[in-house]
């Protein structure tokens, strides 16, 4: 097997640790009220789950800041006979380049906590990166529109020991895939470390990413300070249980 690019690894990872149908089914009730409006997925990555929604008839504009992820997204779209034109835009730029355009913006996969850090070896100490990203997203939303966003859930924070997730082996693209994850929460530095070990048909892959550690109430306070008028928490994330989901209304 040829070595996989990082976006391809992410595809295998997502299929191994989660369920596409659970993601699409959990997003449908959120998207449905805005199906005749303008919808943006601003953290589309490789398109996991969203390409299926587009293929089923939902009109969703897709963007990401990472060109490699968007290249993989385009490849995945083509393999599913779906034509899309994703946009390469940072969250901070959304308000300038696409002002007040969307009825609904999706920011999924705990991606917001990696603001300007995804490709860095360690997290920046400045929480303002998250604030700047959310302000850019806010300015791209119409009055009366809303943001769907998820972050790590407080109830799974453990500052004494890492959160270890050992997933059962799963067949992905007819190949056996095994994933082990370790998430470390550091209260002193407000940092979160995510380590992944993955085996695909005997080939080993690993990566480590750092992000901000932010409590749910602090995150809600940021949303309110930015200007969102009403914040709703969705209980029981169907996609991954350690995610916490919010709907923020402008």
Coordinates of C-alpha atoms in Angstrom, one line a residue:
X1 CA 0.0 0.0 0.0
X2 CA 1.4 3.4 -1.0
X3 CA 1.9 5.9 1.9
X4 CA -1.2 8.0 2.5
X5 CA -1.2 11.8 2.5
X6 CA -2.4 13.4 5.7
X7 CA -5.9 14.3 4.3
X8 CA -6.2 10.7 3.2
X9 CA -5.3 9.5 6.7
X10 CA -8.0 11.8 8.1
X11 CA -10.5 10.1 5.8
X12 CA -9.6 6.7 7.2
X13 CA -9.5 8.0 10.7
X14 CA -13.0 9.5 10.5
X15 CA -14.5 6.4 9.0
X16 CA -12.8 4.2 11.7
X17 CA -13.9 6.2 14.7
X18 CA -17.4 7.4 13.6
X19 CA -20.3 6.8 11.4
X20 CA -21.1 8.8 8.3
X21 CA -24.9 8.1 8.5
X22 CA -25.0 9.3 12.2
X23 CA -23.3 12.5 11.2
X24 CA -25.6 13.2 8.3
X25 CA -28.7 12.3 10.2
X26 CA -27.7 14.5 13.1
X27 CA -27.1 17.5 10.7
X28 CA -30.3 17.1 8.8
X29 CA -32.6 18.6 11.5
X30 CA -30.2 21.6 11.8
X31 CA -30.0 22.2 8.1
X32 CA -33.6 21.5 7.2
X33 CA -35.1 24.9 8.3
X34 CA -32.6 26.6 6.1
X35 CA -32.7 24.3 3.0
X36 CA -34.2 27.1 0.9
X37 CA -31.6 29.6 2.2
X38 CA -27.8 29.9 2.0
X39 CA -25.7 27.4 3.9
X40 CA -22.0 27.4 4.5
X41 CA -19.8 24.6 5.9
X42 CA -16.7 26.6 6.8
X43 CA -14.7 23.7 8.2
X44 CA -15.4 21.1 5.5
X45 CA -12.1 19.4 5.5
X46 CA -12.2 16.3 3.3
X47 CA -16.0 16.5 3.1
X48 CA -16.8 13.7 5.4
X49 CA -20.6 13.4 5.7
X50 CA -21.3 16.7 3.9
X51 CA -20.7 15.4 0.4
X52 CA -23.5 12.9 1.1
X53 CA -25.8 15.7 2.1
X54 CA -24.9 17.7 -1.0
X55 CA -25.5 14.6 -3.1
X56 CA -28.9 14.1 -1.5
X57 CA -30.0 17.6 -2.6
X58 CA -28.9 20.1 0.1
X59 CA -27.3 23.2 -1.3
X60 CA -24.2 23.7 0.8
X61 CA -21.3 26.0 0.0
X62 CA -18.1 24.6 1.4
X63 CA -14.9 26.2 2.5
X64 CA -11.7 25.5 4.4
X65 CA -8.4 27.2 5.0
X66 CA -6.2 24.2 4.1
X67 CA -5.6 23.6 0.4
X68 CA -4.5 20.0 0.8
X69 CA -7.8 19.2 2.6
X70 CA -9.8 20.9 -0.2
X71 CA -7.9 18.9 -2.8
X72 CA -8.9 15.8 -1.0
X73 CA -12.5 17.1 -0.7
X74 CA -12.6 17.6 -4.5
X75 CA -11.3 14.1 -5.1
X76 CA -13.9 12.7 -2.7
X77 CA -16.7 14.7 -4.4
X78 CA -15.7 13.4 -7.8
X79 CA -15.6 9.8 -6.6
X80 CA -19.2 10.2 -5.5
X81 CA -20.2 11.9 -8.8
X82 CA -20.8 15.2 -7.1
X83 CA -19.7 18.5 -8.5
X84 CA -18.7 21.2 -6.0
X85 CA -16.5 24.3 -6.0
X86 CA -15.0 24.6 -2.5
X87 CA -13.6 27.9 -1.4
X88 CA -10.2 28.4 0.3
X89 CA -10.9 31.0 3.0
X90 CA -9.8 31.5 6.6
X91 CA -12.6 32.0 9.2
X92 CA -11.2 35.5 10.0
X93 CA -11.7 36.4 6.3
X94 CA -15.3 35.3 6.0
X95 CA -16.8 38.6 7.1
X96 CA -14.8 40.6 4.6
X97 CA -15.1 38.3 1.6
X98 CA -18.7 36.9 2.2
X99 CA -20.4 39.5 4.4
X100 CA -23.9 38.7 5.8
X101 CA -24.4 36.1 3.1
X102 CA -25.5 33.0 5.0
X103 CA -28.6 31.9 6.8
X104 CA -26.7 29.0 8.5
X105 CA -23.0 28.4 9.0
X106 CA -21.7 25.0 10.1
X107 CA -18.3 24.8 12.0
X108 CA -17.9 21.1 12.8
X109 CA -15.5 18.6 14.1
X110 CA -14.2 20.6 17.1
X111 CA -12.4 22.6 14.4
X112 CA -12.8 26.0 16.0
X113 CA -10.5 25.2 18.9
X114 CA -7.7 24.7 16.4
X115 CA -7.9 28.3 15.2
X116 CA -4.6 29.1 13.3
X117 CA -3.0 26.1 15.0
X118 CA -3.8 23.0 12.9
X119 CA -0.4 22.8 11.2
X120 CA 1.6 24.1 14.2
X121 CA 3.6 21.9 16.4
X122 CA 2.2 23.5 19.5
X123 CA -0.8 25.7 20.4
X124 CA -0.5 29.5 20.5
X125 CA -1.2 30.9 24.0
X126 CA -3.5 33.6 22.6
X127 CA -7.2 32.8 22.9
X128 CA -7.9 35.8 20.7
X129 CA -7.4 33.5 17.7
X130 CA -10.7 31.8 18.5
X131 CA -12.4 35.1 19.1
X132 CA -11.1 36.5 15.8
X133 CA -12.3 33.4 14.0
X134 CA -15.7 33.5 15.5
X135 CA -16.0 37.3 14.7
X136 CA -15.2 36.5 11.0
X137 CA -17.9 33.8 11.0
X138 CA -20.4 36.1 12.7
X139 CA -20.0 38.8 10.1
X140 CA -20.7 36.3 7.3
X141 CA -24.1 35.4 8.8
X142 CA -27.3 37.3 8.0
X143 CA -29.4 38.9 10.7
X144 CA -31.7 36.2 12.0
X145 CA -29.3 33.5 10.8
X146 CA -27.3 31.1 13.0
X147 CA -24.1 29.2 13.6
X148 CA -23.9 25.5 14.4
X149 CA -20.6 24.8 16.2
X150 CA -19.2 22.0 18.3
X151 CA -16.3 22.0 20.9
X152 CA -15.0 19.4 23.4
X153 CA -17.5 18.7 26.2
X154 CA -16.6 19.8 29.7
X155 CA -17.7 16.5 31.2
X156 CA -14.9 14.6 29.5
X157 CA -12.1 16.9 30.7
X158 CA -9.7 15.2 33.1
X159 CA -6.7 17.2 34.3
X160 CA -5.2 14.3 36.1
X161 CA -5.0 11.7 33.4
X162 CA -5.3 11.6 29.6
X163 CA -8.6 10.6 27.9
X164 CA -7.8 7.4 26.1
X165 CA -10.0 6.1 23.3
X166 CA -9.2 2.6 22.0
X167 CA -11.5 2.0 19.0
X168 CA -12.4 -1.5 17.8
X169 CA -11.0 -2.5 14.4
X170 CA -13.2 -1.5 11.5
X171 CA -13.2 -2.2 7.8
X172 CA -12.7 1.0 5.8
X173 CA -12.4 0.7 2.0
X174 CA -12.1 -3.0 2.5
X175 CA -9.0 -2.5 4.7
X176 CA -8.7 -3.2 8.4
X177 CA -8.2 0.0 10.4
X178 CA -7.4 0.3 14.1
X179 CA -7.3 3.7 15.9
X180 CA -6.1 4.6 19.4
X181 CA -6.4 8.2 20.6
X182 CA -5.1 10.0 23.6
X183 CA -6.3 13.5 24.6
X184 CA -4.5 15.4 27.4
X185 CA -6.0 18.4 29.1
X186 CA -3.6 20.9 30.7
X187 CA -5.5 23.3 33.0
X188 CA -2.4 25.4 33.8
X189 CA -1.6 26.2 30.1
X190 CA -5.2 25.9 28.8
X191 CA -4.0 23.6 26.2
X192 CA -5.3 20.3 24.7
X193 CA -3.0 17.7 23.1
X194 CA -4.5 15.2 20.7
X195 CA -2.4 12.1 19.8
X196 CA -3.5 9.5 17.3
X197 CA -2.0 6.1 16.5
X198 CA -3.6 4.4 13.5
X199 CA -2.9 1.1 11.7
X200 CA -4.2 0.6 8.2
X201 CA -3.7 -2.9 6.8
X202 CA -0.6 -3.2 8.8
X203 CA 0.8 0.2 7.9
X204 CA 1.3 2.5 10.9
X205 CA 0.5 6.2 11.0
X206 CA 0.6 8.7 13.8
X207 CA 0.0 12.4 14.3
X208 CA -0.2 14.9 17.2
X209 CA -2.2 18.2 17.2
X210 CA -2.5 20.9 19.8
X211 CA -5.5 23.2 20.4
X212 CA -7.0 25.6 23.0
X213 CA -8.7 24.2 26.0
X214 CA -11.9 26.2 26.5
X215 CA -14.8 25.5 28.9
X216 CA -18.4 25.5 27.6
X217 CA -19.5 28.5 29.6
X218 CA -16.4 30.5 28.5
X219 CA -17.2 29.7 24.9
X220 CA -20.8 30.7 25.3
X221 CA -19.7 34.0 26.8
X222 CA -17.4 34.6 23.8
X223 CA -20.4 34.0 21.4
X224 CA -22.5 36.4 23.4
X225 CA -19.8 39.1 23.5
X226 CA -19.4 38.9 19.8
X227 CA -23.1 39.6 19.3
X228 CA -25.0 36.3 19.1
X229 CA -28.4 36.9 20.9
X230 CA -29.4 33.3 21.8
X231 CA -27.2 30.3 22.5
X232 CA -28.8 26.8 22.5
X233 CA -26.9 23.7 23.6
X234 CA -27.8 20.4 21.9
X235 CA -27.7 17.6 24.3
X236 CA -26.2 14.2 23.4
X237 CA -24.1 14.5 20.3
X238 CA -24.8 11.6 18.0
X239 CA -21.6 12.0 16.0
X240 CA -19.1 11.7 18.9
X241 CA -20.1 11.6 22.5
X242 CA -17.3 13.8 23.8
X243 CA -18.4 16.7 21.5
X244 CA -20.7 19.5 22.8
X245 CA -22.9 21.2 20.2
X246 CA -24.3 24.7 20.1
X247 CA -26.7 26.7 17.9
X248 CA -25.9 30.4 18.2
X249 CA -28.6 32.8 16.8
X250 CA -27.6 36.2 15.4

